[in-house]
CSV table of C-alpha atoms in Angstrom, one decimal:
chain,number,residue,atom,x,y,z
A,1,UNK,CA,54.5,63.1,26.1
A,2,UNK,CA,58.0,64.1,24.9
A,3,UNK,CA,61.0,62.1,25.8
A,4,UNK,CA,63.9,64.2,26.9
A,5,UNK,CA,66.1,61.4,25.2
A,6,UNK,CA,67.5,62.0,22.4
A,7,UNK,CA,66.5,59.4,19.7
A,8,UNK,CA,69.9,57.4,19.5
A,9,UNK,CA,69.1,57.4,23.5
A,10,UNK,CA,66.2,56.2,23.2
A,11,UNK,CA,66.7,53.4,20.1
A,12,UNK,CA,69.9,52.1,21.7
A,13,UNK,CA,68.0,51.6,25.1
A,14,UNK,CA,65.3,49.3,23.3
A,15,UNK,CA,67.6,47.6,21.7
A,16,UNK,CA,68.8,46.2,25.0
A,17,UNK,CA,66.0,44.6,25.8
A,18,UNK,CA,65.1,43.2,22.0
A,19,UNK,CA,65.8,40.0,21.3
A,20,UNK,CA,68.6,39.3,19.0
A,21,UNK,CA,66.8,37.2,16.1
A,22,UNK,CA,69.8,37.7,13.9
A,23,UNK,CA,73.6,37.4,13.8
A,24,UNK,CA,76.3,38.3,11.7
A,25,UNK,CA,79.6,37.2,12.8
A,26,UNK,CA,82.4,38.7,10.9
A,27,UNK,CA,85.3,35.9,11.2
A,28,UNK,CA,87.4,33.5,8.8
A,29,UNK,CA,87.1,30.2,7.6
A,30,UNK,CA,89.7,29.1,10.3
A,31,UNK,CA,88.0,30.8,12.9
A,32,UNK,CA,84.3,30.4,12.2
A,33,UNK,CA,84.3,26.6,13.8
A,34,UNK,CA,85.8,28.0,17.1
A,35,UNK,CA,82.7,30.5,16.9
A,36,UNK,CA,80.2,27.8,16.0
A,37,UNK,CA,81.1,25.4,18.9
A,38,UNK,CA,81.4,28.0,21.6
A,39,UNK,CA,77.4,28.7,20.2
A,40,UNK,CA,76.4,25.3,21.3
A,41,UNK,CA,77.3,26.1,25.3
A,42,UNK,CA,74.3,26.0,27.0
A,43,UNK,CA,74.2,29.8,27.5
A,44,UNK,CA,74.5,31.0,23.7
A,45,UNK,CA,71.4,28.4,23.3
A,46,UNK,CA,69.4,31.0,24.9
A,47,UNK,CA,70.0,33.7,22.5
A,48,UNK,CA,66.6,33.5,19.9
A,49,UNK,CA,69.0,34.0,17.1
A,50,UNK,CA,71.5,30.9,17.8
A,51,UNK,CA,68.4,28.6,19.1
A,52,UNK,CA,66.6,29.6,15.2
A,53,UNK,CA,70.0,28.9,13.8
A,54,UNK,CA,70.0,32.2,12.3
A,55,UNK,CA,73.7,33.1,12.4
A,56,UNK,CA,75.2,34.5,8.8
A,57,UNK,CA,79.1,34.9,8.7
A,58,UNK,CA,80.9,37.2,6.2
A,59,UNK,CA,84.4,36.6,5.9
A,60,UNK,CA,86.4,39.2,7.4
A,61,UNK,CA,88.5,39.6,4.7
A,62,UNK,CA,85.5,41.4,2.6
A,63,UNK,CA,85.2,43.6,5.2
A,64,UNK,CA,88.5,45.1,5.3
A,65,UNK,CA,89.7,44.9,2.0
A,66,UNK,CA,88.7,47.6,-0.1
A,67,UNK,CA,84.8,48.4,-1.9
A,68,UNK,CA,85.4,45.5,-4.4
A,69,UNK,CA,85.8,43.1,-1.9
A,70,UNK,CA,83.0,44.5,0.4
A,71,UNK,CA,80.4,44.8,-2.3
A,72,UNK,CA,81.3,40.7,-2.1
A,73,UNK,CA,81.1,40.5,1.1
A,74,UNK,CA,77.8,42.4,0.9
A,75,UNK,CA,76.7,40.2,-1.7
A,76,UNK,CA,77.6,37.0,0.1
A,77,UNK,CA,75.3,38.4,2.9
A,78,UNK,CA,72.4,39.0,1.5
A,79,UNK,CA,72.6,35.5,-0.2
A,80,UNK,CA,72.5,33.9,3.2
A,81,UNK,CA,69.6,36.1,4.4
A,82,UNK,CA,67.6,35.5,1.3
A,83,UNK,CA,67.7,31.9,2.0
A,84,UNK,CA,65.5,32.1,4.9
């Protein structure tokens, strides 16, 4: 059977329904315990990836800083995922 979806379609649409085993939140040190605590509400507990404790935070600075700094942020990423 072909889907008359086009494929972005189609992959967004099962992505709604996947679980989300992983997070990457992109905020500051200042603003990362805000984030953290608001992840301990009842309601974020049922998301897979805060229940696993599988939430990675880049800074935002890396991000938006130039490729230096985002080939560090990148780098401080993968770190965090290679841990588990």
């Amino acid at each position: 059977m072909v889907s008359r979806w086009p494929m972005g379609v189609a992959s967004f649409r099962w992505r709604i329904w996947s679980p989300i085993l992983r997070t990457i939140t992109l905020m500051t040190e200042e603003e990362l315990p805000k984030m953290m605590e608001l992840f301990q509400s009842p309601l974020y507990k049922t998301i897979p990836a805060v229940k696993n404790n599988r939430i990675y935070n880049v800074s935002r600075e890396k991000w938006n800083s130039g490729p230096y700094l985002v080939e560090e942020g990148v780098d401080q990423l993968m770190g965090q995922l290679s841990k588990q």
